[in-house]
PDB file of C-alpha atoms in Angstrom:
ATOM      1  CA  MET A   1      -0.014   0.105   0.135  1.00 70.00           C
ATOM      2  CA  ILE A   2       2.866   2.594   0.639  1.00 78.00           C
ATOM      3  CA  ASP A   3       4.702   2.194  -2.542  1.00 82.00           C
ATOM      4  CA  LEU A   4       1.239   2.542  -4.222  1.00 82.00           C
ATOM      5  CA  LEU A   5       2.020   6.054  -2.251  1.00 83.00           C
ATOM      6  CA  THR A   6       4.971   6.628  -4.074  1.00 83.00           C
ATOM      7  CA  THR A   7       4.428   4.960  -7.837  1.00 85.00           C
ATOM      8  CA  HIS A   8       0.209   6.528  -7.773  1.00 89.00           C
ATOM      9  CA  TYR A   9      -0.396   9.139  -5.547  1.00 91.00           C
ATOM     10  CA  ASN A  10      -2.131  11.779  -8.135  1.00 92.00           C
ATOM     11  CA  TYR A  11      -4.731   8.708  -8.334  1.00 93.00           C
ATOM     12  CA  ILE A  12      -5.156   7.582  -4.905  1.00 93.00           C
ATOM     13  CA  ALA A  13      -5.338  11.961  -4.925  1.00 94.00           C
ATOM     14  CA  SER A  14      -8.417  12.017  -7.125  1.00 94.00           C
ATOM     15  CA  ILE A  15     -10.101   8.697  -5.727  1.00 95.00           C
ATOM     16  CA  LEU A  16     -10.075  10.826  -2.640  1.00 95.00           C
ATOM     17  CA  LEU A  17     -11.821  13.878  -4.237  1.00 96.00           C
ATOM     18  CA  PHE A  18     -13.863  11.642  -5.767  1.00 96.00           C
ATOM     19  CA  GLY A  19     -15.074  10.748  -2.218  1.00 95.00           C
ATOM     20  CA  ILE A  20     -15.144  14.188  -0.320  1.00 95.00           C
ATOM     21  CA  GLY A  21     -16.917  15.265  -3.733  1.00 95.00           C
ATOM     22  CA  LEU A  22     -19.864  12.258  -3.333  1.00 95.00           C
ATOM     23  CA  TYR A  23     -19.877  13.696   0.715  1.00 95.00           C
ATOM     24  CA  VAL A  24     -20.194  16.938  -0.124  1.00 95.00           C
ATOM     25  CA  VAL A  25     -23.293  16.474  -2.521  1.00 94.00           C
ATOM     26  CA  MET A  26     -25.028  13.630   0.053  1.00 93.00           C
ATOM     27  CA  GLY A  27     -23.693  14.788   3.318  1.00 91.00           C
ATOM     28  CA  SER A  28     -24.538  18.917   2.968  1.00 89.00           C
ATOM     29  CA  PRO A  29     -27.554  20.494   3.433  1.00 88.00           C
ATOM     30  CA  ASN A  30     -26.834  23.488   1.629  1.00 89.00           C
ATOM     31  CA  LEU A  31     -27.966  23.735  -2.003  1.00 92.00           C
ATOM     32  CA  VAL A  32     -25.009  25.837  -3.010  1.00 92.00           C
ATOM     33  CA  LYS A  33     -22.174  23.567  -0.944  1.00 92.00           C
ATOM     34  CA  LYS A  34     -23.667  20.492  -3.627  1.00 94.00           C
ATOM     35  CA  ILE A  35     -22.541  22.244  -6.505  1.00 95.00           C
ATOM     36  CA  ILE A  36     -19.282  22.737  -4.881  1.00 95.00           C
ATOM     37  CA  GLY A  37     -19.461  19.090  -4.272  1.00 95.00           C
ATOM     38  CA  MET A  38     -20.070  18.204  -7.399  1.00 95.00           C
ATOM     39  CA  ASN A  39     -17.069  20.517  -9.137  1.00 95.00           C
ATOM     40  CA  ILE A  40     -14.883  19.199  -6.937  1.00 95.00           C
ATOM     41  CA  PHE A  41     -15.844  15.368  -8.150  1.00 95.00           C
ATOM     42  CA  GLN A  42     -15.328  16.729 -11.402  1.00 94.00           C
ATOM     43  CA  VAL A  43     -11.608  18.482 -10.665  1.00 95.00           C
ATOM     44  CA  GLY A  44     -11.271  14.346  -8.964  1.00 95.00           C
ATOM     45  CA  ILE A  45     -12.411  12.963 -12.817  1.00 95.00           C
ATOM     46  CA  PHE A  46      -9.497  15.807 -14.725  1.00 95.00           C
ATOM     47  CA  LEU A  47      -6.931  14.849 -12.637  1.00 95.00           C
ATOM     48  CA  PHE A  48      -7.257  11.694 -13.214  1.00 95.00           C
ATOM     49  CA  PHE A  49      -7.545  12.119 -17.034  1.00 94.00           C
ATOM     50  CA  VAL A  50      -4.561  14.347 -17.191  1.00 94.00           C
ATOM     51  CA  THR A  51      -2.371  12.067 -14.634  1.00 93.00           C
ATOM     52  CA  THR A  52      -2.820   9.115 -17.360  1.00 93.00           C
ATOM     53  CA  GLY A  53      -1.391  11.538 -20.400  1.00 90.00           C
ATOM     54  CA  TYR A  54       1.518  12.249 -18.394  1.00 92.00           C
ATOM     55  CA  VAL A  55       4.858  11.023 -19.342  1.00 91.00           C
ATOM     56  CA  ASP A  56       8.276  10.570 -17.219  1.00 89.00           C
ATOM     57  CA  GLY A  57      10.719  13.322 -18.870  1.00 86.00           C
ATOM     58  CA  GLY A  58       8.235  14.404 -21.361  1.00 87.00           C
ATOM     59  CA  ALA A  59       7.693  18.135 -22.315  1.00 89.00           C
ATOM     60  CA  PRO A  60       5.250  20.218 -22.658  1.00 90.00           C
ATOM     61  CA  PRO A  61       2.868  19.044 -25.615  1.00 89.00           C
ATOM     62  CA  VAL A  62       4.246  21.948 -28.258  1.00 88.00           C
ATOM     63  CA  VAL A  63       6.275  20.766 -30.339  1.00 87.00           C
ATOM     64  CA  GLY A  64       9.184  21.976 -33.130  1.00 81.00           C
ATOM     65  CA  HIS A  65      11.943  22.996 -30.116  1.00 82.00           C
ATOM     66  CA  GLY A  66      14.357  19.676 -30.051  1.00 79.00           C
ATOM     67  CA  GLU A  67      12.747  18.145 -27.720  1.00 81.00           C
ATOM     68  CA  GLU A  68      12.058  13.939 -28.258  1.00 82.00           C
ATOM     69  CA  THR A  69       9.807  12.734 -25.941  1.00 87.00           C
ATOM     70  CA  PHE A  70       5.857  14.740 -24.840  1.00 91.00           C
ATOM     71  CA  VAL A  71       3.176  13.996 -22.955  1.00 91.00           C
ATOM     72  CA  SER A  72      -0.212  12.767 -24.359  1.00 92.00           C
ATOM     73  CA  PRO A  73      -1.498  15.305 -25.583  1.00 92.00           C
ATOM     74  CA  LEU A  74      -5.133  13.828 -26.085  1.00 92.00           C
ATOM     75  CA  PRO A  75      -6.247  13.933 -22.681  1.00 93.00           C
ATOM     76  CA  HIS A  76      -5.448  17.455 -22.475  1.00 94.00           C
ATOM     77  CA  VAL A  77      -7.867  18.714 -24.965  1.00 94.00           C
ATOM     78  CA  LEU A  78     -10.811  15.893 -23.441  1.00 93.00           C
ATOM     79  CA  ILE A  79     -10.207  17.743 -19.996  1.00 94.00           C
ATOM     80  CA  LEU A  80     -10.563  21.215 -21.505  1.00 93.00           C
ATOM     81  CA  THR A  81     -13.873  21.048 -23.176  1.00 93.00           C
ATOM     82  CA  ALA A  82     -14.678  19.308 -19.981  1.00 93.00           C
ATOM     83  CA  ILE A  83     -13.619  22.318 -17.837  1.00 94.00           C
ATOM     84  CA  VAL A  84     -16.181  24.329 -19.600  1.00 93.00           C
ATOM     85  CA  VAL A  85     -18.854  22.470 -19.622  1.00 93.00           C
ATOM     86  CA  GLY A  86     -18.518  22.124 -16.515  1.00 94.00           C
ATOM     87  CA  VAL A  87     -18.507  25.660 -15.534  1.00 94.00           C
ATOM     88  CA  SER A  88     -21.977  25.973 -17.629  1.00 95.00           C
ATOM     89  CA  LEU A  89     -23.321  23.314 -15.508  1.00 94.00           C
ATOM     90  CA  THR A  90     -22.206  24.819 -12.361  1.00 95.00           C
ATOM     91  CA  ALA A  91     -23.372  28.776 -13.693  1.00 94.00           C
ATOM     92  CA  VAL A  92     -27.276  26.556 -14.609  1.00 95.00           C
ATOM     93  CA  ALA A  93     -26.634  24.604 -11.591  1.00 95.00           C
ATOM     94  CA  LEU A  94     -26.656  27.853  -9.525  1.00 94.00           C
ATOM     95  CA  ALA A  95     -29.329  29.507 -11.618  1.00 93.00           C
ATOM     96  CA  LEU A  96     -31.504  26.785 -10.262  1.00 93.00           C
ATOM     97  CA  VAL A  97     -31.417  27.248  -6.010  1.00 92.00           C
ATOM     98  CA  ILE A  98     -31.516  31.136  -7.145  1.00 90.00           C
ATOM     99  CA  ARG A  99     -34.673  29.873  -8.518  1.00 90.00           C
ATOM    100  CA  ILE A 100     -35.714  28.031  -5.247  1.00 89.00           C
ATOM    101  CA  TYR A 101     -34.804  30.335  -2.819  1.00 89.00           C
ATOM    102  CA  ASP A 102     -37.263  32.676  -4.413  1.00 86.00           C
ATOM    103  CA  GLY A 103     -39.738  30.064  -4.140  1.00 85.00           C
ATOM    104  CA  TYR A 104     -39.167  28.499  -0.792  1.00 87.00           C
ATOM    105  CA  GLY A 105     -36.764  31.181   1.143  1.00 84.00           C
ATOM    106  CA  SER A 106     -34.565  28.561   1.942  1.00 83.00           C
ATOM    107  CA  LEU A 107     -31.725  27.139   0.639  1.00 84.00           C
ATOM    108  CA  ASP A 108     -31.306  24.222   3.237  1.00 85.00           C
ATOM    109  CA  GLU A 109     -32.650  20.960   1.868  1.00 83.00           C
ATOM    110  CA  ASP A 110     -34.976  19.966   4.703  1.00 84.00           C
ATOM    111  CA  VAL A 111     -36.315  23.361   5.335  1.00 86.00           C
ATOM    112  CA  ILE A 112     -37.439  23.207   1.866  1.00 85.00           C
ATOM    113  CA  LYS A 113     -38.966  19.909   2.291  1.00 85.00           C
ATOM    114  CA  GLU A 114     -41.031  20.915   4.761  1.00 86.00           C
ATOM    115  CA  VAL A 115     -42.837  23.464   3.153  1.00 84.00           C
ATOM    116  CA  GLN A 116     -43.311  21.353   0.261  1.00 80.00           C
ATOM    117  CA  VAL A 117     -44.968  19.501   3.434  1.00 83.00           C
ATOM    118  CA  ASP A 118     -46.770  22.280   4.002  1.00 79.00           C
ATOM    119  CA  ASP A 119     -48.372  23.122   1.061  1.00 72.00           C
TER     120      ASP A 119
ATOM    121  CA  MET B   1      12.166  15.955  -4.908  1.00 80.00           C
ATOM    122  CA  GLN B   2       9.595  15.399  -7.397  1.00 83.00           C
ATOM    123  CA  LEU B   3       7.564  13.264  -5.282  1.00 87.00           C
ATOM    124  CA  LEU B   4       7.548  15.877  -2.349  1.00 91.00           C
ATOM    125  CA  LEU B   5       6.742  18.687  -4.093  1.00 91.00           C
ATOM    126  CA  TYR B   6       3.580  16.841  -5.193  1.00 92.00           C
ATOM    127  CA  GLY B   7       2.995  14.973  -2.135  1.00 92.00           C
ATOM    128  CA  VAL B   8       2.705  19.046  -0.699  1.00 94.00           C
ATOM    129  CA  LEU B   9       0.322  20.290  -3.305  1.00 94.00           C
ATOM    130  CA  LEU B  10      -1.411  16.914  -3.020  1.00 94.00           C
ATOM    131  CA  THR B  11      -1.840  16.658   0.253  1.00 95.00           C
ATOM    132  CA  PHE B  12      -2.606  20.939  -0.068  1.00 96.00           C
ATOM    133  CA  VAL B  13      -5.674  20.226  -2.723  1.00 96.00           C
ATOM    134  CA  VAL B  14      -7.266  17.207  -1.135  1.00 95.00           C
ATOM    135  CA  PHE B  15      -7.178  19.387   2.976  1.00 95.00           C
ATOM    136  CA  ALA B  16      -9.086  22.475   1.277  1.00 95.00           C
ATOM    137  CA  ALA B  17     -11.379  20.104  -0.061  1.00 95.00           C
ATOM    138  CA  LEU B  18     -12.112  18.664   3.427  1.00 94.00           C
ATOM    139  CA  ALA B  19     -12.269  22.483   4.744  1.00 94.00           C
ATOM    140  CA  VAL B  20     -14.884  22.526   1.614  1.00 93.00           C
ATOM    141  CA  ALA B  21     -17.047  19.974   2.972  1.00 92.00           C
ATOM    142  CA  PHE B  22     -16.821  20.704   6.695  1.00 91.00           C
ATOM    143  CA  LEU B  23     -16.709  24.562   6.769  1.00 90.00           C
ATOM    144  CA  ARG B  24     -20.047  25.727   7.711  1.00 87.00           C
ATOM    145  CA  ASP B  25     -20.204  29.223   6.397  1.00 88.00           C
ATOM    146  CA  ILE B  26     -20.597  29.448   2.200  1.00 90.00           C
ATOM    147  CA  LEU B  27     -18.472  32.287   2.440  1.00 91.00           C
ATOM    148  CA  SER B  28     -15.598  30.357   3.276  1.00 91.00           C
ATOM    149  CA  ALA B  29     -16.402  27.056   1.795  1.00 92.00           C
ATOM    150  CA  ILE B  30     -16.073  28.806  -1.757  1.00 94.00           C
ATOM    151  CA  ILE B  31     -12.584  30.749  -0.542  1.00 94.00           C
ATOM    152  CA  ALA B  32     -11.527  27.031   0.463  1.00 94.00           C
ATOM    153  CA  PHE B  33     -12.709  25.827  -2.576  1.00 95.00           C
ATOM    154  CA  ALA B  34     -10.691  28.514  -4.889  1.00 95.00           C
ATOM    155  CA  GLY B  35      -7.755  28.125  -3.539  1.00 94.00           C
ATOM    156  CA  PHE B  36      -8.145  23.947  -3.830  1.00 95.00           C
ATOM    157  CA  SER B  37      -8.988  25.256  -7.842  1.00 95.00           C
ATOM    158  CA  PHE B  38      -5.335  26.708  -7.743  1.00 94.00           C
ATOM    159  CA  GLY B  39      -3.628  24.051  -6.236  1.00 95.00           C
ATOM    160  CA  VAL B  40      -4.999  21.813  -8.732  1.00 95.00           C
ATOM    161  CA  ALA B  41      -3.656  24.074 -11.791  1.00 95.00           C
ATOM    162  CA  ILE B  42       0.036  23.778  -9.797  1.00 95.00           C
ATOM    163  CA  VAL B  43      -0.377  20.033  -9.913  1.00 95.00           C
ATOM    164  CA  TYR B  44      -1.284  20.180 -13.630  1.00 95.00           C
ATOM    165  CA  ILE B  45       1.517  22.493 -14.842  1.00 94.00           C
ATOM    166  CA  LEU B  46       3.779  19.696 -12.364  1.00 92.00           C
ATOM    167  CA  LEU B  47       1.939  16.852 -15.484  1.00 92.00           C
ATOM    168  CA  ARG B  48       3.302  19.370 -18.407  1.00 92.00           C
ATOM    169  CA  ALA B  49      -0.157  20.624 -19.268  1.00 92.00           C
ATOM    170  CA  PRO B  50      -0.039  23.926 -19.087  1.00 92.00           C
ATOM    171  CA  ASP B  51      -2.546  24.840 -21.182  1.00 93.00           C
ATOM    172  CA  VAL B  52      -5.351  22.661 -18.635  1.00 94.00           C
ATOM    173  CA  ALA B  53      -3.371  24.868 -16.201  1.00 95.00           C
ATOM    174  CA  LEU B  54      -4.133  27.890 -17.536  1.00 94.00           C
ATOM    175  CA  THR B  55      -8.032  27.122 -18.121  1.00 92.00           C
ATOM    176  CA  GLU B  56      -8.243  25.351 -14.596  1.00 93.00           C
ATOM    177  CA  ALA B  57      -7.249  28.916 -12.905  1.00 93.00           C
ATOM    178  CA  ALA B  58      -8.823  31.326 -14.958  1.00 93.00           C
ATOM    179  CA  VAL B  59     -11.850  29.447 -15.242  1.00 91.00           C
ATOM    180  CA  GLY B  60     -12.309  26.504 -12.198  1.00 86.00           C
ATOM    181  CA  ALA B  61     -10.765  29.484  -9.723  1.00 88.00           C
ATOM    182  CA  GLY B  62     -12.238  32.550 -11.467  1.00 91.00           C
ATOM    183  CA  VAL B  63     -15.405  32.109 -13.189  1.00 93.00           C
ATOM    184  CA  THR B  64     -16.290  29.409 -11.101  1.00 94.00           C
ATOM    185  CA  THR B  65     -15.475  30.907  -7.915  1.00 94.00           C
ATOM    186  CA  VAL B  66     -17.211  34.517  -9.132  1.00 94.00           C
ATOM    187  CA  LEU B  67     -20.677  32.822 -10.507  1.00 93.00           C
ATOM    188  CA  PHE B  68     -20.942  30.957  -5.977  1.00 94.00           C
ATOM    189  CA  LEU B  69     -20.467  34.735  -5.257  1.00 92.00           C
ATOM    190  CA  LEU B  70     -23.043  36.314  -7.580  1.00 91.00           C
ATOM    191  CA  ALA B  71     -24.809  33.011  -6.211  1.00 90.00           C
ATOM    192  CA  ILE B  72     -24.550  33.918  -2.293  1.00 89.00           C
ATOM    193  CA  VAL B  73     -25.627  37.526  -3.149  1.00 88.00           C
ATOM    194  CA  ARG B  74     -28.433  36.915  -4.050  1.00 84.00           C
ATOM    195  CA  THR B  75     -29.350  33.671  -1.355  1.00 83.00           C
ATOM    196  CA  VAL B  76     -28.012  33.671   1.561  1.00 79.00           C
ATOM    197  CA  ARG B  77     -25.407  33.002   3.851  1.00 76.00           C
ATOM    198  CA  PRO B  78     -26.575  30.903   6.860  1.00 70.00           C
ATOM    199  CA  GLY B  79     -25.184  32.041   9.925  1.00 65.00           C
ATOM    200  CA  GLY B  80     -24.234  30.012  12.711  1.00 66.00           C
ATOM    201  CA  ASP B  81     -22.289  30.158  16.047  1.00 71.00           C
ATOM    202  CA  ARG B  82     -20.341  27.183  14.973  1.00 79.00           C
ATOM    203  CA  LEU B  83     -17.118  26.391  12.718  1.00 80.00           C
ATOM    204  CA  PHE B  84     -17.126  23.362  11.413  1.00 84.00           C
ATOM    205  CA  GLU B  85     -20.648  21.060  10.037  1.00 82.00           C
ATOM    206  CA  ARG B  86     -21.476  17.861  11.936  1.00 83.00           C
ATOM    207  CA  VAL B  87     -20.588  14.303  10.061  1.00 85.00           C
ATOM    208  CA  ALA B  88     -22.963  13.067   8.588  1.00 86.00           C
ATOM    209  CA  TRP B  89     -22.477   9.472   9.183  1.00 90.00           C
ATOM    210  CA  GLY B  90     -24.295   7.804   6.144  1.00 92.00           C
ATOM    211  CA  PRO B  91     -23.433   9.758   3.416  1.00 92.00           C
ATOM    212  CA  ALA B  92     -19.565   9.753   5.023  1.00 94.00           C
ATOM    213  CA  ILE B  93     -19.839   5.801   5.524  1.00 95.00           C
ATOM    214  CA  ILE B  94     -20.893   5.622   1.580  1.00 95.00           C
ATOM    215  CA  ALA B  95     -18.105   7.946   0.050  1.00 95.00           C
ATOM    216  CA  THR B  96     -15.688   6.041   2.215  1.00 95.00           C
ATOM    217  CA  GLY B  97     -16.909   2.165   0.938  1.00 96.00           C
ATOM    218  CA  LEU B  98     -17.018   4.072  -2.945  1.00 95.00           C
ATOM    219  CA  VAL B  99     -13.338   5.085  -2.010  1.00 95.00           C
ATOM    220  CA  GLY B 100     -12.553   2.227  -0.524  1.00 95.00           C
ATOM    221  CA  VAL B 101     -13.605  -0.192  -3.817  1.00 95.00           C
ATOM    222  CA  LEU B 102     -11.916   2.132  -6.398  1.00 94.00           C
ATOM    223  CA  LEU B 103      -8.636   2.112  -3.921  1.00 93.00           C
ATOM    224  CA  THR B 104      -8.346  -2.192  -4.681  1.00 92.00           C
ATOM    225  CA  THR B 105      -7.781  -1.027  -9.029  1.00 92.00           C
ATOM    226  CA  VAL B 106      -5.130   1.519  -8.032  1.00 91.00           C
ATOM    227  CA  ARG B 107      -2.850  -1.766  -8.243  1.00 89.00           C
ATOM    228  CA  SER B 108      -3.750  -2.252 -12.095  1.00 90.00           C
ATOM    229  CA  LEU B 109      -3.273   1.567 -12.966  1.00 91.00           C
ATOM    230  CA  PRO B 110      -0.074   2.195 -15.017  1.00 90.00           C
ATOM    231  CA  THR B 111       2.798   4.151 -12.635  1.00 90.00           C
ATOM    232  CA  ILE B 112       2.228   7.672 -13.449  1.00 89.00           C
ATOM    233  CA  GLY B 113       4.964   8.682 -16.107  1.00 86.00           C
ATOM    234  CA  ASP B 114       5.815   5.291 -17.430  1.00 88.00           C
ATOM    235  CA  PRO B 115       6.411   5.514 -20.835  1.00 87.00           C
ATOM    236  CA  ASN B 116       4.927   1.753 -22.111  1.00 88.00           C
ATOM    237  CA  SER B 117       1.652   2.990 -20.715  1.00 88.00           C
ATOM    238  CA  PRO B 118      -1.088   2.416 -23.207  1.00 88.00           C
ATOM    239  CA  VAL B 119      -2.067   6.733 -23.267  1.00 88.00           C
ATOM    240  CA  ALA B 120       1.373   7.360 -23.867  1.00 87.00           C
ATOM    241  CA  THR B 121       1.942   4.296 -26.369  1.00 88.00           C
ATOM    242  CA  SER B 122      -1.856   4.692 -27.952  1.00 89.00           C
ATOM    243  CA  GLU B 123      -1.244   5.496 -31.904  1.00 91.00           C
ATOM    244  CA  ILE B 124      -3.630   8.556 -32.064  1.00 90.00           C
ATOM    245  CA  THR B 125      -1.104  10.028 -29.558  1.00 90.00           C
ATOM    246  CA  ARG B 126       1.607   9.375 -31.294  1.00 90.00           C
ATOM    247  CA  TYR B 127       0.167  10.165 -34.895  1.00 91.00           C
ATOM    248  CA  TYR B 128      -1.018  13.875 -33.081  1.00 91.00           C
ATOM    249  CA  LEU B 129       2.542  14.305 -32.216  1.00 90.00           C
ATOM    250  CA  GLU B 130       3.609  13.564 -35.575  1.00 89.00           C
ATOM    251  CA  ASN B 131       1.505  15.369 -37.788  1.00 90.00           C
ATOM    252  CA  ALA B 132      -0.494  18.374 -35.759  1.00 89.00           C
ATOM    253  CA  TYR B 133       2.675  20.526 -37.477  1.00 90.00           C
ATOM    254  CA  PRO B 134       3.093  19.201 -40.872  1.00 90.00           C
ATOM    255  CA  GLN B 135      -0.800  19.172 -41.272  1.00 91.00           C
ATOM    256  CA  THR B 136      -2.259  22.661 -39.501  1.00 89.00           C
ATOM    257  CA  ASP B 137       0.949  24.741 -39.032  1.00 89.00           C
ATOM    258  CA  VAL B 138       0.507  25.204 -35.397  1.00 89.00           C
ATOM    259  CA  GLU B 139       3.416  24.707 -32.244  1.00 89.00           C
ATOM    260  CA  ASN B 140       1.031  23.489 -29.572  1.00 91.00           C
ATOM    261  CA  VAL B 141      -0.574  20.225 -30.189  1.00 91.00           C
ATOM    262  CA  VAL B 142      -3.134  20.476 -27.895  1.00 92.00           C
ATOM    263  CA  THR B 143      -4.318  24.172 -29.729  1.00 92.00           C
ATOM    264  CA  ALA B 144      -3.971  22.209 -33.165  1.00 92.00           C
ATOM    265  CA  ILE B 145      -6.393  18.904 -31.637  1.00 92.00           C
ATOM    266  CA  LEU B 146      -8.992  21.286 -29.708  1.00 91.00           C
ATOM    267  CA  ALA B 147      -9.293  23.541 -32.534  1.00 90.00           C
ATOM    268  CA  ALA B 148      -8.255  21.478 -35.679  1.00 91.00           C
ATOM    269  CA  TYR B 149      -8.803  17.747 -35.573  1.00 92.00           C
ATOM    270  CA  ARG B 150     -11.638  18.064 -33.005  1.00 91.00           C
ATOM    271  CA  GLY B 151     -12.877  21.178 -33.902  1.00 91.00           C
ATOM    272  CA  PHE B 152     -16.518  19.588 -33.923  1.00 93.00           C
ATOM    273  CA  ASP B 153     -16.017  19.165 -30.790  1.00 91.00           C
ATOM    274  CA  THR B 154     -15.325  22.540 -29.611  1.00 92.00           C
ATOM    275  CA  LEU B 155     -18.263  24.009 -31.531  1.00 94.00           C
ATOM    276  CA  GLY B 156     -20.195  21.374 -29.587  1.00 93.00           C
ATOM    277  CA  GLU B 157     -18.873  22.793 -26.348  1.00 93.00           C
ATOM    278  CA  ALA B 158     -19.222  26.713 -27.706  1.00 94.00           C
ATOM    279  CA  ALA B 159     -23.449  25.001 -28.009  1.00 95.00           C
ATOM    280  CA  VAL B 160     -23.599  23.433 -24.717  1.00 95.00           C
ATOM    281  CA  VAL B 161     -22.182  27.051 -23.333  1.00 95.00           C
ATOM    282  CA  LEU B 162     -25.004  29.359 -25.332  1.00 96.00           C
ATOM    283  CA  ALA B 163     -27.657  26.494 -24.488  1.00 95.00           C
ATOM    284  CA  ALA B 164     -26.743  27.468 -20.291  1.00 95.00           C
ATOM    285  CA  GLY B 165     -26.491  30.888 -20.845  1.00 92.00           C
ATOM    286  CA  LEU B 166     -30.169  30.538 -22.254  1.00 92.00           C
ATOM    287  CA  ALA B 167     -30.999  28.718 -19.426  1.00 93.00           C
ATOM    288  CA  VAL B 168     -29.245  30.700 -17.122  1.00 92.00           C
ATOM    289  CA  LEU B 169     -31.785  33.611 -18.410  1.00 90.00           C
ATOM    290  CA  VAL B 170     -34.837  31.795 -18.745  1.00 89.00           C
ATOM    291  CA  VAL B 171     -34.331  30.068 -15.183  1.00 89.00           C
ATOM    292  CA  LEU B 172     -33.777  33.446 -14.000  1.00 87.00           C
ATOM    293  CA  ARG B 173     -36.848  35.056 -16.180  1.00 80.00           C
ATOM    294  CA  LYS B 174     -35.162  37.529 -17.987  1.00 71.00           C
ATOM    295  CA  GLU B 175     -36.224  36.627 -20.909  1.00 61.00           C
ATOM    296  CA  VAL B 176     -36.411  39.722 -22.157  1.00 58.00           C
ATOM    297  CA  TYR B 177     -32.511  40.292 -22.790  1.00 54.00           C
ATOM    298  CA  VAL B 178     -33.149  37.064 -25.326  1.00 49.00           C
TER     299      VAL B 178
END
């Protein structure tokens, strides 16, 4: 297990981020924090992808400057797209949260459920 | 040396994420999230992914934080005298279970930086690195793939951003601007 920490450190960190993200999404009663949790989960996936493309001693994928080995550019491209899509997702989710707050006067999941029952 | 740097950064990132999870004040959690994004951006630089690092720092730590701040300006910032939230044990057990199951798979992944890993030796990686400059005249292979080889993908991304912008306006009942 200890040897994994020295050879697979980024994968372990991204798995820990999955766990923390899932915990925040499920455990936090506050809707804004749930969205932050979703972002943490996403960043865990991004870290995983970018790590798969890394090569020891590789240069950043900018060719024509004399380097021989490069890290794989494809995971970088996929993650660039994913980051932008993630921000769009966050924006829509936060807009929905603001509307929920206008309707229920609270961001607390439990209070919102109570208001629904009372109606 | 490299390993020590990774150790410090990843510890910072994981603890920043834990701070987000347990800080009760939303503003503090958002600031911790901005620091978390910035730490991850530096990890991307160590992984030789400068484009991803710049995007993460600008969009992840910048734009996302601004969006969260705008959201709490429009809503509430729950007060309270406690600094930390109580642990929700049910979700904590489920999340620990997920981490435990996933950790058992780590051993079968290739070592970080392994030049013989499937991604590094993949035909696609080799093709892009060899042909991106001759075919597109762009030295940065990431840009070449993003704008040329996967141009339709990027167009779709632009469509997603447009749809998200319209959705935000509609949800907030600002159709007058559409």
